[in-house]
PDB file of C-alpha atoms in Angstrom:
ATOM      1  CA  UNK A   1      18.786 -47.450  50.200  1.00  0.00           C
ATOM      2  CA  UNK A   2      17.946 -47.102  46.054  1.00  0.00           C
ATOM      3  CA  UNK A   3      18.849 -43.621  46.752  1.00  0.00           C
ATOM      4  CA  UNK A   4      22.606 -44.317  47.914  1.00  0.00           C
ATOM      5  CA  UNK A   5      22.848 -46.972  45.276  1.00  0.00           C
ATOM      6  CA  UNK A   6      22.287 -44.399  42.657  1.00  0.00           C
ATOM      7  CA  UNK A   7      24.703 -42.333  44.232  1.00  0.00           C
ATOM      8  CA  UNK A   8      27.643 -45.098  43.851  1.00  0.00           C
ATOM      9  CA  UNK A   9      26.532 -45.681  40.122  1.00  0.00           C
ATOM     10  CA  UNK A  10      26.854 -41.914  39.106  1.00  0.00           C
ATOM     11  CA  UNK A  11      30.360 -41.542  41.385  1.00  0.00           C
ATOM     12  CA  UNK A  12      31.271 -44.748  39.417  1.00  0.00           C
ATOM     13  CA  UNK A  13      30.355 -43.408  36.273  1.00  0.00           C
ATOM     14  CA  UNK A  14      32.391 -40.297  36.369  1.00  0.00           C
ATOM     15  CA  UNK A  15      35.438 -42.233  37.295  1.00  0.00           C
ATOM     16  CA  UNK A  16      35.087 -44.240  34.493  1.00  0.00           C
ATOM     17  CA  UNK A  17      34.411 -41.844  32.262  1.00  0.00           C
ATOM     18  CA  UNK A  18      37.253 -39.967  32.931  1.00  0.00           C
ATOM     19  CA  UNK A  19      35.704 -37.151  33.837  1.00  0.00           C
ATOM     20  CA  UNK A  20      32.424 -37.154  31.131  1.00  0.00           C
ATOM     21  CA  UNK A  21      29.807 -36.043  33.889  1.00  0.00           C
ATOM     22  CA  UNK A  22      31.909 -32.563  34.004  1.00  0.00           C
ATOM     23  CA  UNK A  23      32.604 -32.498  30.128  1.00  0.00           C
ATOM     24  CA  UNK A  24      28.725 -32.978  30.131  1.00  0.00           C
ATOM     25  CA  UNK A  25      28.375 -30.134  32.378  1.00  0.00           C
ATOM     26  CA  UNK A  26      30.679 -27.939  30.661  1.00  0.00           C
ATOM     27  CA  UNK A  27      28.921 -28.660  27.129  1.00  0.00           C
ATOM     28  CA  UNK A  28      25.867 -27.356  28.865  1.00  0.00           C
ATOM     29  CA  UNK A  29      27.238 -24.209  29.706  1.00  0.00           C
ATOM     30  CA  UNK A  30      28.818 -23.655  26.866  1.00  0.00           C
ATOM     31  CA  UNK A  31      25.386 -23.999  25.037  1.00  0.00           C
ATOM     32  CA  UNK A  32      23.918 -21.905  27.373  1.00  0.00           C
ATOM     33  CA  UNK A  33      26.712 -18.792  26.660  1.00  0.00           C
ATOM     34  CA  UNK A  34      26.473 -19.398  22.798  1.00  0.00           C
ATOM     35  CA  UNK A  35      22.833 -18.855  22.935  1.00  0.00           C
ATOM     36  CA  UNK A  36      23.242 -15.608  25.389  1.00  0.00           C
ATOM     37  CA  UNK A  37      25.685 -14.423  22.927  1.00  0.00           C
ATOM     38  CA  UNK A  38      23.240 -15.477  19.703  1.00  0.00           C
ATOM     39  CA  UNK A  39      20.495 -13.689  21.199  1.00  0.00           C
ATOM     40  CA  UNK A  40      22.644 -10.810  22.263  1.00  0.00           C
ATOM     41  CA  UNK A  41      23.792 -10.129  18.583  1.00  0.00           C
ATOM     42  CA  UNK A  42      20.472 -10.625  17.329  1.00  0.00           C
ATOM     43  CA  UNK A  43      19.027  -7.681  19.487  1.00  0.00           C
ATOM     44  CA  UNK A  44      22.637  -5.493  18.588  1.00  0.00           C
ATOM     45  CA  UNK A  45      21.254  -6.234  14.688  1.00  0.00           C
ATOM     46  CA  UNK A  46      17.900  -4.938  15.318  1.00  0.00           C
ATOM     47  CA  UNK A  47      18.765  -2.046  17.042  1.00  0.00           C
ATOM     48  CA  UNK A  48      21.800  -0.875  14.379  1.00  0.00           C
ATOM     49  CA  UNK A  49      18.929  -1.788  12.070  1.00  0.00           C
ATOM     50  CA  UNK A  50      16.208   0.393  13.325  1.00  0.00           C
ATOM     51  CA  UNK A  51      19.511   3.168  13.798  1.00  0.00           C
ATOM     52  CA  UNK A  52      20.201   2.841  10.053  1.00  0.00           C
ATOM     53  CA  UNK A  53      16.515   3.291   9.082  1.00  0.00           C
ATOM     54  CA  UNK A  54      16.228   7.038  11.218  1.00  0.00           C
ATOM     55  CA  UNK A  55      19.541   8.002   9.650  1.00  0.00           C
ATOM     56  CA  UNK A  56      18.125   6.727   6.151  1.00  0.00           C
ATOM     57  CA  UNK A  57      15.273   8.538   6.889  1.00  0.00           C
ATOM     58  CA  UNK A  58      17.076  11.893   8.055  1.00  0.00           C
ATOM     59  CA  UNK A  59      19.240  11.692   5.211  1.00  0.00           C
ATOM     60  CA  UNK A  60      16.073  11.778   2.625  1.00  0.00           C
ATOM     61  CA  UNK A  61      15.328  14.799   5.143  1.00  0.00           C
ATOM     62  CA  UNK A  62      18.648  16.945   3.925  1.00  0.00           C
ATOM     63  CA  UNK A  63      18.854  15.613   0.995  1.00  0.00           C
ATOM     64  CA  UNK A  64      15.622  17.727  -0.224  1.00  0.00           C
ATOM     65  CA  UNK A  65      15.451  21.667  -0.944  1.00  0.00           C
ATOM     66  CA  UNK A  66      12.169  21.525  -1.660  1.00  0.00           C
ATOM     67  CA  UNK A  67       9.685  21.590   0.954  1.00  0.00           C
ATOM     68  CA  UNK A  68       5.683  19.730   0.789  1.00  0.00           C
ATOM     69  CA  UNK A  69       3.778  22.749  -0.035  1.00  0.00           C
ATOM     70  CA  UNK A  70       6.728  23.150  -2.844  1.00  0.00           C
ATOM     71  CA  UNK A  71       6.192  20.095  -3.884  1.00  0.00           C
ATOM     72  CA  UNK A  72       2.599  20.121  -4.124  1.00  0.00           C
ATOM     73  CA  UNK A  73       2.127  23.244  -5.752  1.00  0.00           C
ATOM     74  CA  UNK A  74       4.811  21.955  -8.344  1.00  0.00           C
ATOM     75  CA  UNK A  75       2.607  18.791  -9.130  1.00  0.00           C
ATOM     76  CA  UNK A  76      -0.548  20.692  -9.326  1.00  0.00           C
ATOM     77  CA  UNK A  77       1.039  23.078 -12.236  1.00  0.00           C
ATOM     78  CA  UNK A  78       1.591  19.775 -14.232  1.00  0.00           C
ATOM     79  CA  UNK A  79      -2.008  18.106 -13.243  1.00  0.00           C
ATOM     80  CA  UNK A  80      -4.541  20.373 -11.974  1.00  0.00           C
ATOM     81  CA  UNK A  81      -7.125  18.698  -9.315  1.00  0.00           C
ATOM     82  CA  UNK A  82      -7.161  17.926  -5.572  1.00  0.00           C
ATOM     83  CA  UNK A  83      -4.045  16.717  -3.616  1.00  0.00           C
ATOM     84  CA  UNK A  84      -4.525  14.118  -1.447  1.00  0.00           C
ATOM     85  CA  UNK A  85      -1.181  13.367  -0.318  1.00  0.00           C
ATOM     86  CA  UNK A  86       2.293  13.938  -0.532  1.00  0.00           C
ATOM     87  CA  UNK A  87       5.123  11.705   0.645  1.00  0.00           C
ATOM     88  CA  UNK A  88       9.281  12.110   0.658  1.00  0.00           C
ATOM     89  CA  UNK A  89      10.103   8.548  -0.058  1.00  0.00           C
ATOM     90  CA  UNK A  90      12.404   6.491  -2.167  1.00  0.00           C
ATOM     91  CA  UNK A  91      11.528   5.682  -5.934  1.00  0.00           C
ATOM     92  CA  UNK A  92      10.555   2.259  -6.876  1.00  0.00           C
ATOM     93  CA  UNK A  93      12.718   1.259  -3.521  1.00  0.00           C
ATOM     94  CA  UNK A  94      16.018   2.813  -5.511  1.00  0.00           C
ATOM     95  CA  UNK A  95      18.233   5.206  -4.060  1.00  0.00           C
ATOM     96  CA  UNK A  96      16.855   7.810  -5.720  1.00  0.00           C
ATOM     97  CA  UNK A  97      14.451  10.304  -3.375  1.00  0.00           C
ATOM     98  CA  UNK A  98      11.258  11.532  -4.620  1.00  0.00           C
ATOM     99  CA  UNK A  99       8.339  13.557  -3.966  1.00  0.00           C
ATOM    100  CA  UNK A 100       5.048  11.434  -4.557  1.00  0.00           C
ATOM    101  CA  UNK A 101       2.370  13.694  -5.004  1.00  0.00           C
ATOM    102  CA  UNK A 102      -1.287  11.905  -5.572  1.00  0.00           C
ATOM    103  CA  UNK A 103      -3.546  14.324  -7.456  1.00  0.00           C
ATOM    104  CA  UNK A 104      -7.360  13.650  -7.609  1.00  0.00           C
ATOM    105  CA  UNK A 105      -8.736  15.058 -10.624  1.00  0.00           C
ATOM    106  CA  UNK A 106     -11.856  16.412 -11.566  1.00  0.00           C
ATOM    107  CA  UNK A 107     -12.471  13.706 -13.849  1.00  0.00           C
ATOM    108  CA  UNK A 108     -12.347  11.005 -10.795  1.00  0.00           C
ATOM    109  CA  UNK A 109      -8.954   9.944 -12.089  1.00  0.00           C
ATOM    110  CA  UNK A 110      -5.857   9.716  -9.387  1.00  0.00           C
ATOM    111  CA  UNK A 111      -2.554  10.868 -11.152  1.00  0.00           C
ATOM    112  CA  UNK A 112       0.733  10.476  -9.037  1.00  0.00           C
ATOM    113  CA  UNK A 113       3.141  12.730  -9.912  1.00  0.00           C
ATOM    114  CA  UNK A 114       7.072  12.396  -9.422  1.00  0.00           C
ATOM    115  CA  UNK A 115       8.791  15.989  -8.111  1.00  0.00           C
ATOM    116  CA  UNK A 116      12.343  16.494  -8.108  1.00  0.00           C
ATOM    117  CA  UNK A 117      13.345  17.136  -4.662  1.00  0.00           C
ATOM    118  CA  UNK A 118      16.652  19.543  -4.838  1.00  0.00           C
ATOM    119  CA  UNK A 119      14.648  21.382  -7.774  1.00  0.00           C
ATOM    120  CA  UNK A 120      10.588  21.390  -7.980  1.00  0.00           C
ATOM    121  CA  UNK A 121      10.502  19.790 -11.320  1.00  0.00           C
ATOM    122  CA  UNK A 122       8.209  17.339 -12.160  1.00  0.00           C
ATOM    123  CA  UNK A 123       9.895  13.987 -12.980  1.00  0.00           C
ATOM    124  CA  UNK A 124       7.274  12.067 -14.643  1.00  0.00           C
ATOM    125  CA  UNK A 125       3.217  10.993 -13.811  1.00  0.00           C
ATOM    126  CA  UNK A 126       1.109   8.205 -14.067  1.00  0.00           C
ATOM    127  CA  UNK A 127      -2.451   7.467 -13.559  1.00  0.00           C
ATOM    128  CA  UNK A 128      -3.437   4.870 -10.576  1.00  0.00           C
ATOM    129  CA  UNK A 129      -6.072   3.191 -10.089  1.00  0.00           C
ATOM    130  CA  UNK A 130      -7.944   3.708  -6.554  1.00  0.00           C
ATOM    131  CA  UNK A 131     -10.771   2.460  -5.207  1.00  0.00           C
ATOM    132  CA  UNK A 132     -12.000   5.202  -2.496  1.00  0.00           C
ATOM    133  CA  UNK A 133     -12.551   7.894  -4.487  1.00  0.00           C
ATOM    134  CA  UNK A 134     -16.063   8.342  -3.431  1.00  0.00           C
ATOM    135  CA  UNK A 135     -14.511   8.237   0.262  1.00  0.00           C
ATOM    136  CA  UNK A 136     -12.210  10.858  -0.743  1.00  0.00           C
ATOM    137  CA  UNK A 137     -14.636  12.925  -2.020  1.00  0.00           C
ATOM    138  CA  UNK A 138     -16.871  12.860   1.309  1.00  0.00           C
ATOM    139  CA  UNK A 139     -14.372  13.522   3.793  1.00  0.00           C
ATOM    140  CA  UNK A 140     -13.234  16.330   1.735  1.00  0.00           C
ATOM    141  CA  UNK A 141     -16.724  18.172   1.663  1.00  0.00           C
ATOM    142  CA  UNK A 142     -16.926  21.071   3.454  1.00  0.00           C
ATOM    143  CA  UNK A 143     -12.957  21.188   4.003  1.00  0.00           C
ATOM    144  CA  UNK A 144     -11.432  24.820   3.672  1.00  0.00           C
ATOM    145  CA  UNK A 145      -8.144  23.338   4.277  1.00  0.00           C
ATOM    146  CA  UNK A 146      -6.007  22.055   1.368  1.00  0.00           C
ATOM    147  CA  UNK A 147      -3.115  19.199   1.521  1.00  0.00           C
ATOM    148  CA  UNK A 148      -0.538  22.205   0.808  1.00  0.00           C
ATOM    149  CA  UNK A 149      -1.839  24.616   3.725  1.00  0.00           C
ATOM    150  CA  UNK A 150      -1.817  21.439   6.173  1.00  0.00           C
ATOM    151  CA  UNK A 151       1.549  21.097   5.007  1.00  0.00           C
ATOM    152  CA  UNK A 152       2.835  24.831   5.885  1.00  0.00           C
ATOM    153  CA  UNK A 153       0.796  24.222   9.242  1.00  0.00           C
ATOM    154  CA  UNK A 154       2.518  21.701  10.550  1.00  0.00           C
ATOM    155  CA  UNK A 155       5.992  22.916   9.216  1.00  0.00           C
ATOM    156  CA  UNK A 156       6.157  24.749  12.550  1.00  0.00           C
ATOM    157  CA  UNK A 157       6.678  21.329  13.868  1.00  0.00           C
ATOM    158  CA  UNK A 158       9.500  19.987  12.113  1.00  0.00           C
ATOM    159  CA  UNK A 159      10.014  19.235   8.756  1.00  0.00           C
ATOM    160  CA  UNK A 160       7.246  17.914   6.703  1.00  0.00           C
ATOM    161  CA  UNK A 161       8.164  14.307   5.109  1.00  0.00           C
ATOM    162  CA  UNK A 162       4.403  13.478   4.406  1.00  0.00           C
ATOM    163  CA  UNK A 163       1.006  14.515   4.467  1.00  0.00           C
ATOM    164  CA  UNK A 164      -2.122  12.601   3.505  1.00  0.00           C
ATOM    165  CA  UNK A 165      -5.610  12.538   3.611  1.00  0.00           C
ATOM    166  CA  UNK A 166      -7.265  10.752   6.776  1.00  0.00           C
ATOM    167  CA  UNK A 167     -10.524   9.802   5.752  1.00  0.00           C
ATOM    168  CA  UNK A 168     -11.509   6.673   7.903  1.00  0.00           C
ATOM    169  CA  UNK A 169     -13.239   7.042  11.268  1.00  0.00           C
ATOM    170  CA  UNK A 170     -15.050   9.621  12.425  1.00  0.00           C
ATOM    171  CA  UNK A 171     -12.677  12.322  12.692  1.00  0.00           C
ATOM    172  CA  UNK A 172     -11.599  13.440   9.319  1.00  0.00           C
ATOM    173  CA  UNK A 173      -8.527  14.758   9.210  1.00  0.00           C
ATOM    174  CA  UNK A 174      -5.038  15.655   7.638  1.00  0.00           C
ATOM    175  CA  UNK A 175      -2.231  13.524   8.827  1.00  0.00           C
ATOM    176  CA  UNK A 176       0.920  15.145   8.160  1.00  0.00           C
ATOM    177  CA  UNK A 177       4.490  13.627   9.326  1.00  0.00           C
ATOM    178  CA  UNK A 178       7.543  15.682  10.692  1.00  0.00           C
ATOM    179  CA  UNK A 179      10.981  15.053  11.795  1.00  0.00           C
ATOM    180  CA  UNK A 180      13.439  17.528  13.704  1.00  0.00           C
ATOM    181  CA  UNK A 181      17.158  18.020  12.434  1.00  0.00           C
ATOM    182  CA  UNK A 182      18.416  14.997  14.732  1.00  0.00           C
ATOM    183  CA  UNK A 183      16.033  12.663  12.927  1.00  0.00           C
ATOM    184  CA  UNK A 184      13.306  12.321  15.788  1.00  0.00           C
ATOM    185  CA  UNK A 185       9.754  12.246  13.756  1.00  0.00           C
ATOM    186  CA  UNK A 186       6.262  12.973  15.235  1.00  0.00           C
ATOM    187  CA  UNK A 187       2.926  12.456  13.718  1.00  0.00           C
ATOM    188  CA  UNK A 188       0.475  15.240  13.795  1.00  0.00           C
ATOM    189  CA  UNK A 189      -3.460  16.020  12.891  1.00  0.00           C
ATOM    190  CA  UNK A 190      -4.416  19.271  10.899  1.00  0.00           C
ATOM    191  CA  UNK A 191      -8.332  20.169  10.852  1.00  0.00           C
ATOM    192  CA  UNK A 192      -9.794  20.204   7.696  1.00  0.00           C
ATOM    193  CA  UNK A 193     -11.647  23.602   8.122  1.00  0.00           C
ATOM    194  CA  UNK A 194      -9.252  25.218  10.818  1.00  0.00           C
ATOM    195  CA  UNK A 195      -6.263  24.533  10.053  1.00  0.00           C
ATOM    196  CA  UNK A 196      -5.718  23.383  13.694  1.00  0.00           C
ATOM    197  CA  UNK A 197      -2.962  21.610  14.503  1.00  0.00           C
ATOM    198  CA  UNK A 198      -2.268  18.890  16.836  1.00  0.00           C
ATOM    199  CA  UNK A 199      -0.411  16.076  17.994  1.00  0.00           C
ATOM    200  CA  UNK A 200      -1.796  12.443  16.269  1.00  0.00           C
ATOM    201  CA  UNK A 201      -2.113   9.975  19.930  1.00  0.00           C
ATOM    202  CA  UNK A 202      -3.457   7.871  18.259  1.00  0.00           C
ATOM    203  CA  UNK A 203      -0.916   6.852  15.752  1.00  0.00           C
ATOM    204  CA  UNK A 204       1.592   7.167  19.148  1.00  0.00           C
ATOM    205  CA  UNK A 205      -0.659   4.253  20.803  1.00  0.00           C
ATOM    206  CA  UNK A 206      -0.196   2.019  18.082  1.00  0.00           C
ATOM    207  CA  UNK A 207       3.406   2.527  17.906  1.00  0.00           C
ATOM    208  CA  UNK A 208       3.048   1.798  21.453  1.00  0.00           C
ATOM    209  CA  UNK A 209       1.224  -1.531  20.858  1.00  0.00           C
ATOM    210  CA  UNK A 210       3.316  -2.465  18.092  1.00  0.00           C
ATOM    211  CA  UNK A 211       6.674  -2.348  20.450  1.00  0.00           C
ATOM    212  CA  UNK A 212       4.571  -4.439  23.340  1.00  0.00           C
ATOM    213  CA  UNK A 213       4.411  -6.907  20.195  1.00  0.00           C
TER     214      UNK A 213
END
């Protein structure tokens, strides 16, 4: 009985409303498409945004004549000591596309030196302050491979945007960074006394974990 009662109040209601129950109705689904649509756009954005990063990235790629080892034989002319890493990468988040080249001297002091990618020349250098130095020092020991022969090893991969010392964990390593003429990039592992080559899974699982995110 309180069932058909409620019934005849809602009929009731619509008539009187002139119709509100299905202006109610269509509200909803209207709310319902503008937030399809919202979301839609939103995952459009990311994905032109992650585009525009890989052609940013492939464009730093061209835009350089001068390859890593290049680069970090360049730096060590201007400071001699170890070189710990070398990175293609924007300048001071500019336009402007740099070598970074970090240089461990013998004197414990880190120097990062600025090379001119479409010529070799050294742009400028500064000293930074680090605090694993000591680190540095102990995964190096005993290492017959340099940053700049890591570099030429892996350039049978790809191009060579970066390369950098690895010396957490147990296994001790060069990390070097390539990326093939349609922008795809792959992370690789060179032994520091072989020379050895091979590809970094472990950097590929957390890129993994990070898109599961």
């Amino acid at each position: 009985m309180k069932r058909n009662i409620v019934i005849a109040a809602v009929t009731a209601a619509a008539l009187i409303g002139g119709g509100t129950a299905t202006a109610l109705a269509t509200t909803g689904d209207d709310e319902g498409s503008a937030r399809q649509a919202a979301n839609t756009r939103l995952s459009d954005d990311d994905g032109r945004a992650d585009q525009d990063d890989r052609d940013d990235d492939a464009a730093q790629v061209s835009s350089s004549d001068v390859t890593a080892p290049e680069a970090i034989a360049s730096a060590l002319k201007h400071t001699s000591g170890t070189v710990v890493s070398a990175e293609l990468d924007d300048e001071d988040d500019s336009d402007k596309v740099v070598w970074n080249v970090d240089v461990l001297s013998g004197d414990n002091t880190w120097h990062s030196v600025s090379v001119d990618p479409s010529n070799g020349k050294v742009l400028g250098a500064h000293t930074d302050d680090e605090d694993d130095t000591a680190q540095v020092r102990a995964a190096l020991k005993g290492s017959s491979v340099t940053a700049e022969e890591a570099a030429k090893a892996a350039a049978g991969k790809g191009v060579v945007t970066s390369v950098g010392l690895d010396e957490d964990g147990k296994d001790k390593s060069w990390e070097a960074e390539t990326r093939k003429s349609g922008g795809a990039e792959q992370d690789w592992k060179v032994d520091l006394k072989s020379g050895k080559v091979t590809p970094d899974h472990d950097d590929a699982q957390d890129d993994d974990a990070d898109d599961q995110d």
